[in-house]
mmCIF file of C-alpha atoms in Angstrom:
data_model
loop_
_atom_site.group_PDB
_atom_site.id
_atom_site.type_symbol
_atom_site.label_atom_id
_atom_site.label_comp_id
_atom_site.label_asym_id
_atom_site.label_seq_id
_atom_site.Cartn_x
_atom_site.Cartn_y
_atom_site.Cartn_z
ATOM 1 C CA UNK A 1 -0.047 0.076 -0.158
ATOM 2 C CA UNK A 2 3.111 2.453 0.885
ATOM 3 C CA UNK A 3 4.575 1.589 -2.522
ATOM 4 C CA UNK A 4 1.485 2.405 -4.125
ATOM 5 C CA UNK A 5 0.852 5.593 -2.432
ATOM 6 C CA UNK A 6 4.505 6.582 -3.374
ATOM 7 C CA UNK A 7 4.002 6.037 -6.860
ATOM 8 C CA UNK A 8 0.823 7.971 -7.025
ATOM 9 C CA UNK A 9 2.650 10.919 -5.300
ATOM 10 C CA UNK A 10 5.260 10.692 -7.886
ATOM 11 C CA UNK A 11 3.057 10.500 -10.690
ATOM 12 C CA UNK A 12 1.153 13.088 -9.225
ATOM 13 C CA UNK A 13 4.269 15.656 -8.635
ATOM 14 C CA UNK A 14 5.324 14.548 -12.159
ATOM 15 C CA UNK A 15 1.768 15.549 -13.673
ATOM 16 C CA UNK A 16 1.960 19.333 -11.685
ATOM 17 C CA UNK A 17 5.774 19.824 -12.825
ATOM 18 C CA UNK A 18 4.405 19.072 -16.617
ATOM 19 C CA UNK A 19 1.188 21.047 -16.059
ATOM 20 C CA UNK A 20 3.560 23.831 -14.607
ATOM 21 C CA UNK A 21 6.041 23.434 -17.795
ATOM 22 C CA UNK A 22 3.487 23.784 -20.502
ATOM 23 C CA UNK A 23 1.458 26.455 -18.558
ATOM 24 C CA UNK A 24 4.610 28.360 -19.929
ATOM 25 C CA UNK A 25 3.394 27.828 -23.759
ATOM 26 C CA UNK A 26 0.770 30.556 -24.607
ATOM 27 C CA UNK A 27 -2.827 29.160 -25.680
ATOM 28 C CA UNK A 28 -3.018 28.621 -29.421
ATOM 29 C CA UNK A 29 0.532 28.664 -29.705
ATOM 30 C CA UNK A 30 2.375 27.563 -33.218
ATOM 31 C CA UNK A 31 3.868 24.617 -33.494
ATOM 32 C CA UNK A 32 6.761 26.500 -35.730
ATOM 33 C CA UNK A 33 7.217 29.468 -36.681
ATOM 34 C CA UNK A 34 9.439 30.974 -39.914
ATOM 35 C CA UNK A 35 11.117 34.032 -38.735
ATOM 36 C CA UNK A 36 10.331 37.340 -40.928
ATOM 37 C CA UNK A 37 12.600 40.370 -41.295
ATOM 38 C CA UNK A 38 11.576 42.844 -38.744
ATOM 39 C CA UNK A 39 10.828 40.561 -36.293
ATOM 40 C CA UNK A 40 12.115 41.201 -32.980
ATOM 41 C CA UNK A 41 13.325 38.083 -29.873
ATOM 42 C CA UNK A 42 10.254 39.441 -27.984
ATOM 43 C CA UNK A 43 7.680 39.396 -30.834
ATOM 44 C CA UNK A 44 8.602 35.724 -31.487
ATOM 45 C CA UNK A 45 8.700 34.867 -28.013
ATOM 46 C CA UNK A 46 5.287 36.418 -27.360
ATOM 47 C CA UNK A 47 4.068 33.778 -30.200
ATOM 48 C CA UNK A 48 4.883 30.580 -28.058
ATOM 49 C CA UNK A 49 5.259 31.921 -24.365
ATOM 50 C CA UNK A 50 2.693 33.492 -21.955
ATOM 51 C CA UNK A 51 5.898 34.916 -20.243
ATOM 52 C CA UNK A 52 8.534 36.041 -22.910
ATOM 53 C CA UNK A 53 11.301 36.605 -20.667
ATOM 54 C CA UNK A 54 11.463 32.530 -19.966
ATOM 55 C CA UNK A 55 12.839 32.123 -23.382
ATOM 56 C CA UNK A 56 16.295 31.241 -21.966
ATOM 57 C CA UNK A 57 14.318 28.473 -19.927
ATOM 58 C CA UNK A 58 12.987 26.725 -22.674
ATOM 59 C CA UNK A 59 15.372 27.605 -25.920
ATOM 60 C CA UNK A 60 17.001 24.282 -26.931
ATOM 61 C CA UNK A 61 20.885 25.255 -28.191
ATOM 62 C CA UNK A 62 21.507 23.191 -31.545
ATOM 63 C CA UNK A 63 25.209 22.617 -31.246
ATOM 64 C CA UNK A 64 25.383 21.520 -34.749
ATOM 65 C CA UNK A 65 24.174 25.278 -35.954
ATOM 66 C CA UNK A 66 27.413 27.978 -35.813
ATOM 67 C CA UNK A 67 25.982 30.769 -33.262
ATOM 68 C CA UNK A 68 22.858 29.003 -32.539
ATOM 69 C CA UNK A 69 21.876 32.092 -30.234
ATOM 70 C CA UNK A 70 22.040 34.128 -33.569
ATOM 71 C CA UNK A 71 18.330 34.030 -35.361
ATOM 72 C CA UNK A 72 17.847 35.136 -39.178
ATOM 73 C CA UNK A 73 14.880 35.623 -41.371
ATOM 74 C CA UNK A 74 13.833 32.777 -43.073
ATOM 75 C CA UNK A 75 15.180 30.394 -39.841
ATOM 76 C CA UNK A 76 12.239 28.108 -38.370
ATOM 77 C CA UNK A 77 11.405 28.306 -34.703
ATOM 78 C CA UNK A 78 9.950 24.759 -33.912
ATOM 79 C CA UNK A 79 7.966 23.384 -30.529
ATOM 80 C CA UNK A 80 9.649 19.950 -29.761
ATOM 81 C CA UNK A 81 9.310 17.921 -26.388
ATOM 82 C CA UNK A 82 12.813 16.450 -24.957
ATOM 83 C CA UNK A 83 11.857 14.229 -22.028
ATOM 84 C CA UNK A 84 8.463 15.620 -22.006
ATOM 85 C CA UNK A 85 9.388 19.041 -21.197
ATOM 86 C CA UNK A 86 8.652 21.492 -24.277
ATOM 87 C CA UNK A 87 11.606 23.137 -25.654
ATOM 88 C CA UNK A 88 12.264 25.525 -29.006
ATOM 89 C CA UNK A 89 14.816 25.030 -31.435
ATOM 90 C CA UNK A 90 16.309 26.564 -34.650
ATOM 91 C CA UNK A 91 16.295 24.618 -38.104
ATOM 92 C CA UNK A 92 18.410 27.010 -40.390
ATOM 93 C CA UNK A 93 17.420 27.223 -44.225
ATOM 94 C CA UNK A 94 20.286 26.792 -46.484
ATOM 95 C CA UNK A 95 20.653 27.852 -50.121
ATOM 96 C CA UNK A 96 21.427 25.392 -51.887
ATOM 97 C CA UNK A 97 20.765 26.475 -55.604
ATOM 98 C CA UNK A 98 18.476 29.102 -57.881
ATOM 99 C CA UNK A 99 14.821 28.503 -56.637
ATOM 100 C CA UNK A 100 15.830 25.674 -54.103
ATOM 101 C CA UNK A 101 16.442 25.814 -50.134
ATOM 102 C CA UNK A 102 16.679 23.022 -47.745
ATOM 103 C CA UNK A 103 16.085 22.920 -43.667
ATOM 104 C CA UNK A 104 19.321 21.850 -42.005
ATOM 105 C CA UNK A 105 21.053 22.015 -38.481
ATOM 106 C CA UNK A 106 24.365 23.402 -40.600
ATOM 107 C CA UNK A 107 26.489 26.440 -40.602
ATOM 108 C CA UNK A 108 25.343 29.733 -42.151
ATOM 109 C CA UNK A 109 28.025 32.058 -43.428
ATOM 110 C CA UNK A 110 26.201 35.400 -42.412
ATOM 111 C CA UNK A 111 26.844 38.504 -40.449
ATOM 112 C CA UNK A 112 25.662 39.017 -37.453
ATOM 113 C CA UNK A 113 24.269 42.122 -38.350
ATOM 114 C CA UNK A 114 21.453 40.479 -40.290
ATOM 115 C CA UNK A 115 20.209 38.716 -37.054
ATOM 116 C CA UNK A 116 17.269 39.721 -35.761
ATOM 117 C CA UNK A 117 17.449 41.944 -32.267
ATOM 118 C CA UNK A 118 15.599 41.278 -29.154
ATOM 119 C CA UNK A 119 14.036 44.572 -29.066
ATOM 120 C CA UNK A 120 13.375 47.181 -31.847
ATOM 121 C CA UNK A 121 16.988 49.083 -31.795
ATOM 122 C CA UNK A 122 15.679 52.127 -33.650
ATOM 123 C CA UNK A 123 13.781 53.271 -30.549
ATOM 124 C CA UNK A 124 16.996 53.301 -28.036
ATOM 125 C CA UNK A 125 20.049 53.679 -30.800
ATOM 126 C CA UNK A 126 20.942 57.069 -29.379
ATOM 127 C CA UNK A 127 21.134 55.727 -25.761
ATOM 128 C CA UNK A 128 23.225 53.106 -26.709
ATOM 129 C CA UNK A 129 25.653 54.702 -28.723
ATOM 130 C CA UNK A 130 25.732 58.845 -28.064
ATOM 131 C CA UNK A 131 24.195 59.142 -24.367
ATOM 132 C CA UNK A 132 25.686 58.430 -21.031
ATOM 133 C CA UNK A 133 25.046 58.276 -17.144
ATOM 134 C CA UNK A 134 27.600 59.854 -15.364
ATOM 135 C CA UNK A 135 29.332 60.217 -11.913
ATOM 136 C CA UNK A 136 28.350 63.533 -10.100
ATOM 137 C CA UNK A 137 31.995 65.437 -11.064
ATOM 138 C CA UNK A 138 32.810 63.778 -14.093
ATOM 139 C CA UNK A 139 31.842 66.048 -16.679
ATOM 140 C CA UNK A 140 32.569 69.077 -14.525
ATOM 141 C CA UNK A 141 36.440 67.989 -14.466
ATOM 142 C CA UNK A 142 36.442 67.531 -18.237
ATOM 143 C CA UNK A 143 37.596 69.347 -21.207
ATOM 144 C CA UNK A 144 35.437 71.598 -22.893
ATOM 145 C CA UNK A 145 34.554 73.585 -26.138
ATOM 146 C CA UNK A 146 35.922 76.747 -26.214
ATOM 147 C CA UNK A 147 35.396 78.622 -29.297
ATOM 148 C CA UNK A 148 34.340 77.801 -33.452
ATOM 149 C CA UNK A 149 36.321 79.418 -36.202
ATOM 150 C CA UNK A 150 36.510 83.255 -36.470
ATOM 151 C CA UNK A 151 35.430 83.218 -32.228
ATOM 152 C CA UNK A 152 31.893 81.721 -33.232
ATOM 153 C CA UNK A 153 30.180 80.132 -30.306
ATOM 154 C CA UNK A 154 28.317 77.362 -32.474
ATOM 155 C CA UNK A 155 29.666 75.143 -34.386
ATOM 156 C CA UNK A 156 28.595 71.839 -36.507
ATOM 157 C CA UNK A 157 30.058 68.761 -38.339
ATOM 158 C CA UNK A 158 33.182 69.469 -40.612
ATOM 159 C CA UNK A 159 34.193 72.643 -38.381
ATOM 160 C CA UNK A 160 37.467 73.307 -36.703
ATOM 161 C CA UNK A 161 36.950 74.290 -33.282
ATOM 162 C CA UNK A 162 39.058 74.870 -30.231
ATOM 163 C CA UNK A 163 38.473 72.969 -26.740
ATOM 164 C CA UNK A 164 40.539 73.760 -23.405
ATOM 165 C CA UNK A 165 41.446 70.827 -20.520
ATOM 166 C CA UNK A 166 43.553 68.237 -19.723
ATOM 167 C CA UNK A 167 43.435 65.810 -22.406
ATOM 168 C CA UNK A 168 44.504 62.033 -22.208
ATOM 169 C CA UNK A 169 47.798 61.306 -24.000
ATOM 170 C CA UNK A 170 47.463 59.589 -26.900
ATOM 171 C CA UNK A 171 43.832 59.455 -27.685
ATOM 172 C CA UNK A 172 42.350 61.578 -30.355
ATOM 173 C CA UNK A 173 38.970 60.562 -30.695
ATOM 174 C CA UNK A 174 36.193 62.248 -28.103
ATOM 175 C CA UNK A 175 32.638 62.639 -27.681
ATOM 176 C CA UNK A 176 31.041 65.847 -27.027
ATOM 177 C CA UNK A 177 28.095 66.046 -23.928
ATOM 178 C CA UNK A 178 25.744 68.422 -22.634
ATOM 179 C CA UNK A 179 24.738 68.066 -19.280
ATOM 180 C CA UNK A 180 21.190 66.941 -18.681
ATOM 181 C CA UNK A 181 19.418 66.037 -15.643
ATOM 182 C CA UNK A 182 20.560 65.153 -12.286
ATOM 183 C CA UNK A 183 18.831 61.956 -11.367
ATOM 184 C CA UNK A 184 18.104 61.425 -7.498
ATOM 185 C CA UNK A 185 16.421 58.408 -5.689
ATOM 186 C CA UNK A 186 12.736 59.639 -4.952
ATOM 187 C CA UNK A 187 12.934 57.557 -1.805
ATOM 188 C CA UNK A 188 16.333 58.473 -0.150
ATOM 189 C CA UNK A 189 17.438 61.554 -2.193
ATOM 190 C CA UNK A 190 20.734 59.857 -2.927
ATOM 191 C CA UNK A 191 22.367 61.060 -6.589
ATOM 192 C CA UNK A 192 22.145 58.348 -8.917
ATOM 193 C CA UNK A 193 23.644 59.723 -11.723
ATOM 194 C CA UNK A 194 23.986 62.659 -14.331
ATOM 195 C CA UNK A 195 22.551 62.740 -17.458
ATOM 196 C CA UNK A 196 24.973 63.335 -20.389
ATOM 197 C CA UNK A 197 23.569 64.070 -23.640
ATOM 198 C CA UNK A 198 25.490 62.949 -26.399
ATOM 199 C CA UNK A 199 25.870 65.885 -29.444
ATOM 200 C CA UNK A 200 28.417 64.930 -31.822
ATOM 201 C CA UNK A 201 32.283 63.370 -31.654
ATOM 202 C CA UNK A 202 35.463 65.397 -32.657
ATOM 203 C CA UNK A 203 38.872 64.336 -33.686
ATOM 204 C CA UNK A 204 42.287 66.111 -32.041
ATOM 205 C CA UNK A 205 44.382 67.646 -34.772
ATOM 206 C CA UNK A 206 46.830 69.177 -32.502
ATOM 207 C CA UNK A 207 47.288 70.509 -28.767
ATOM 208 C CA UNK A 208 49.455 72.956 -27.407
ATOM 209 C CA UNK A 209 49.174 73.585 -23.771
ATOM 210 C CA UNK A 210 45.910 73.370 -22.547
ATOM 211 C CA UNK A 211 44.315 74.196 -26.139
ATOM 212 C CA UNK A 212 43.569 71.381 -28.510
ATOM 213 C CA UNK A 213 42.574 72.105 -32.327
ATOM 214 C CA UNK A 214 39.740 69.469 -33.133
ATOM 215 C CA UNK A 215 37.698 68.728 -36.087
ATOM 216 C CA UNK A 216 34.324 68.187 -35.910
ATOM 217 C CA UNK A 217 33.152 64.556 -37.094
ATOM 218 C CA UNK A 218 29.937 64.325 -36.609
ATOM 219 C CA UNK A 219 27.025 66.733 -34.896
ATOM 220 C CA UNK A 220 23.713 65.425 -34.111
ATOM 221 C CA UNK A 221 22.961 69.320 -32.875
ATOM 222 C CA UNK A 222 24.744 72.756 -32.893
ATOM 223 C CA UNK A 223 28.002 72.235 -30.633
ATOM 224 C CA UNK A 224 28.003 75.053 -27.968
ATOM 225 C CA UNK A 225 30.703 76.954 -25.865
ATOM 226 C CA UNK A 226 31.112 74.985 -22.545
ATOM 227 C CA UNK A 227 30.004 71.415 -23.924
ATOM 228 C CA UNK A 228 32.211 69.003 -22.400
ATOM 229 C CA UNK A 229 34.201 66.365 -24.099
ATOM 230 C CA UNK A 230 34.843 62.664 -23.031
ATOM 231 C CA UNK A 231 36.802 59.855 -24.390
ATOM 232 C CA UNK A 232 34.958 57.971 -27.074
ATOM 233 C CA UNK A 233 33.751 54.640 -25.734
ATOM 234 C CA UNK A 234 35.353 51.510 -27.085
ATOM 235 C CA UNK A 235 32.264 49.206 -26.680
ATOM 236 C CA UNK A 236 30.521 47.437 -28.948
ATOM 237 C CA UNK A 237 26.620 47.693 -29.180
ATOM 238 C CA UNK A 238 25.530 44.126 -28.053
ATOM 239 C CA UNK A 239 21.637 43.499 -29.421
ATOM 240 C CA UNK A 240 21.995 39.976 -28.968
ATOM 241 C CA UNK A 241 20.639 39.373 -25.324
ATOM 242 C CA UNK A 242 17.652 37.441 -24.748
ATOM 243 C CA UNK A 243 14.832 38.562 -22.188
ATOM 244 C CA UNK A 244 15.150 37.074 -18.894
ATOM 245 C CA UNK A 245 13.892 37.491 -15.413
ATOM 246 C CA UNK A 246 16.343 39.209 -12.904
ATOM 247 C CA UNK A 247 18.311 36.768 -10.478
ATOM 248 C CA UNK A 248 17.946 38.991 -7.728
ATOM 249 C CA UNK A 249 14.713 40.649 -5.979
ATOM 250 C CA UNK A 250 14.009 43.998 -7.563
ATOM 251 C CA UNK A 251 11.719 46.657 -6.243
ATOM 252 C CA UNK A 252 12.403 50.309 -7.646
ATOM 253 C CA UNK A 253 10.458 53.102 -9.837
ATOM 254 C CA UNK A 254 10.516 54.607 -12.915
ATOM 255 C CA UNK A 255 12.281 58.063 -12.218
ATOM 256 C CA UNK A 256 12.014 59.835 -15.632
ATOM 257 C CA UNK A 257 10.930 59.190 -19.124
ATOM 258 C CA UNK A 258 12.605 60.252 -22.356
ATOM 259 C CA UNK A 259 11.094 63.592 -23.869
ATOM 260 C CA UNK A 260 10.051 64.707 -20.509
ATOM 261 C CA UNK A 261 6.622 63.551 -21.073
ATOM 262 C CA UNK A 262 4.216 62.855 -18.421
ATOM 263 C CA UNK A 263 2.628 59.875 -19.797
ATOM 264 C CA UNK A 264 4.464 56.691 -20.862
ATOM 265 C CA UNK A 265 3.711 54.178 -23.341
ATOM 266 C CA UNK A 266 5.239 51.261 -25.634
ATOM 267 C CA UNK A 267 8.467 51.916 -26.934
ATOM 268 C CA UNK A 268 9.292 54.895 -24.658
ATOM 269 C CA UNK A 269 12.557 54.921 -23.041
ATOM 270 C CA UNK A 270 12.707 55.299 -18.996
ATOM 271 C CA UNK A 271 14.852 55.524 -16.605
ATOM 272 C CA UNK A 272 14.772 53.033 -13.546
ATOM 273 C CA UNK A 273 16.314 53.805 -10.183
ATOM 274 C CA UNK A 274 18.023 50.463 -9.899
ATOM 275 C CA UNK A 275 21.269 49.107 -11.432
ATOM 276 C CA UNK A 276 24.084 46.931 -11.514
ATOM 277 C CA UNK A 277 24.871 47.263 -7.725
ATOM 278 C CA UNK A 278 21.361 45.769 -7.282
ATOM 279 C CA UNK A 279 21.958 42.769 -9.636
ATOM 280 C CA UNK A 280 20.349 44.439 -13.013
ATOM 281 C CA UNK A 281 21.430 43.114 -16.095
ATOM 282 C CA UNK A 282 20.945 43.822 -19.725
ATOM 283 C CA UNK A 283 17.929 41.805 -20.918
ATOM 284 C CA UNK A 284 16.296 41.500 -17.614
ATOM 285 C CA UNK A 285 12.564 42.240 -17.734
ATOM 286 C CA UNK A 286 10.594 44.327 -15.136
ATOM 287 C CA UNK A 287 6.857 44.174 -14.221
ATOM 288 C CA UNK A 288 5.440 47.544 -13.942
ATOM 289 C CA UNK A 289 3.029 48.365 -11.413
ATOM 290 C CA UNK A 290 0.085 51.008 -11.013
ATOM 291 C CA UNK A 291 -0.023 52.319 -7.147
ATOM 292 C CA UNK A 292 -3.329 51.307 -6.087
ATOM 293 C CA UNK A 293 -5.846 54.006 -5.587
ATOM 294 C CA UNK A 294 -6.937 55.158 -2.133
ATOM 295 C CA UNK A 295 -10.822 54.691 -1.745
ATOM 296 C CA UNK A 296 -13.286 55.210 0.925
ATOM 297 C CA UNK A 297 -14.801 52.254 3.103
ATOM 298 C CA UNK A 298 -18.358 53.199 3.243
ATOM 299 C CA UNK A 299 -19.148 50.111 5.061
ATOM 300 C CA UNK A 300 -16.488 50.260 8.137
ATOM 301 C CA UNK A 301 -15.668 54.054 7.402
ATOM 302 C CA UNK A 302 -12.153 55.586 6.647
ATOM 303 C CA UNK A 303 -10.144 54.955 3.650
ATOM 304 C CA UNK A 304 -8.098 52.233 2.348
ATOM 305 C CA UNK A 305 -5.352 51.812 -0.297
ATOM 306 C CA UNK A 306 -6.167 49.307 -3.051
ATOM 307 C CA UNK A 307 -3.537 46.456 -4.116
ATOM 308 C CA UNK A 308 -0.691 47.954 -7.096
ATOM 309 C CA UNK A 309 -1.985 46.973 -10.038
ATOM 310 C CA UNK A 310 0.274 45.173 -13.065
ATOM 311 C CA UNK A 311 0.012 47.517 -16.271
ATOM 312 C CA UNK A 312 3.288 46.740 -18.266
ATOM 313 C CA UNK A 313 6.419 45.298 -18.680
ATOM 314 C CA UNK A 314 9.954 46.775 -19.672
ATOM 315 C CA UNK A 315 13.585 45.391 -20.579
ATOM 316 C CA UNK A 316 16.604 46.619 -19.138
ATOM 317 C CA UNK A 317 18.670 47.559 -22.230
ATOM 318 C CA UNK A 318 21.746 49.675 -20.653
ATOM 319 C CA UNK A 319 22.988 49.305 -17.108
ATOM 320 C CA UNK A 320 25.159 51.858 -14.940
ATOM 321 C CA UNK A 321 26.073 51.552 -11.093
ATOM 322 C CA UNK A 322 23.100 52.954 -9.508
ATOM 323 C CA UNK A 323 20.360 53.325 -12.512
ATOM 324 C CA UNK A 324 19.143 51.661 -15.316
ATOM 325 C CA UNK A 325 17.883 52.496 -18.987
ATOM 326 C CA UNK A 326 14.466 50.269 -20.091
ATOM 327 C CA UNK A 327 12.275 49.832 -23.221
ATOM 328 C CA UNK A 328 8.661 49.807 -22.729
ATOM 329 C CA UNK A 329 7.469 46.597 -24.240
ATOM 330 C CA UNK A 330 3.948 46.340 -23.269
ATOM 331 C CA UNK A 331 1.570 48.969 -21.553
ATOM 332 C CA UNK A 332 -2.027 47.745 -20.503
ATOM 333 C CA UNK A 333 -3.073 51.557 -19.476
ATOM 334 C CA UNK A 334 -1.058 54.883 -19.407
ATOM 335 C CA UNK A 335 1.819 54.822 -17.566
ATOM 336 C CA UNK A 336 3.699 57.678 -15.552
ATOM 337 C CA UNK A 337 6.899 58.526 -14.016
ATOM 338 C CA UNK A 338 6.709 57.223 -10.245
ATOM 339 C CA UNK A 339 4.979 54.042 -11.192
ATOM 340 C CA UNK A 340 6.674 50.990 -9.599
ATOM 341 C CA UNK A 341 8.751 47.866 -11.107
ATOM 342 C CA UNK A 342 9.591 44.643 -9.830
ATOM 343 C CA UNK A 343 10.353 40.890 -11.166
ATOM 344 C CA UNK A 344 7.957 39.951 -13.575
#
């Protein structure tokens, strides 16, 4: 009798586990999907999964495919079961001859730039490549634009100009930045960082004492006297990251939104008061919550706050020590600065 009971208990546990695994799958999910140009990993995840950030848990890497985490238009994503558990795997289209193709787990000669991205990069490009969050005094001690040709105070792309300050020996490429908002934690008041808006880039032609002659290589808007120079970052933009849940418990808030608008919606870039020191990583997904309204209790009297309501999702695409930048991927209702962010 005891053996029968243990067998039934084990079967029950396996059944519950299988149900939990299957509940990850979206109702009406396809058995396979051919990747289209313009797709993002988030879009594809949402076709198969109730929780797109669970993609790493269900993704089955095919070792016969070079760079199996890169997904290209024409690839086929298939739902399979391994040891009774659902897994998503990749079949790659190989071009054999004009008019013919073959699905095979073989090597594909194609650049990483052609692979689909996790989220739409055009929404976040300037934040990946041009703007930074800096420590409180980093801009104040950096070199600055002094003047343009003929003592002009405003210069643009192609102009020669002058800058003043202490320049790093051997460095010739600098970004031009303009001091923006100072971000503070809404609860503790701690300074989290200063937003440095990318204005352009310059090359140093020569240095005489504290004054450098520079050539404006690129400008995104007019460069003014007093704009600051920082060494160009030698960093590649990593667009091939998987959506994932944070490894640590996160509780924070949206502290700002791109453009200074008050209402936040899908594909808005937001600033969050949590960063690397709290364990946030690129690709982490956070749920956004609206604060519960305070209502009057007409039965017992007085007022009571309703529970916070989940209203959207964001993905972190760039992290700094004390804060992060995220892209809103889902918004069930208008969002706003001060809305809470938590583990999904």
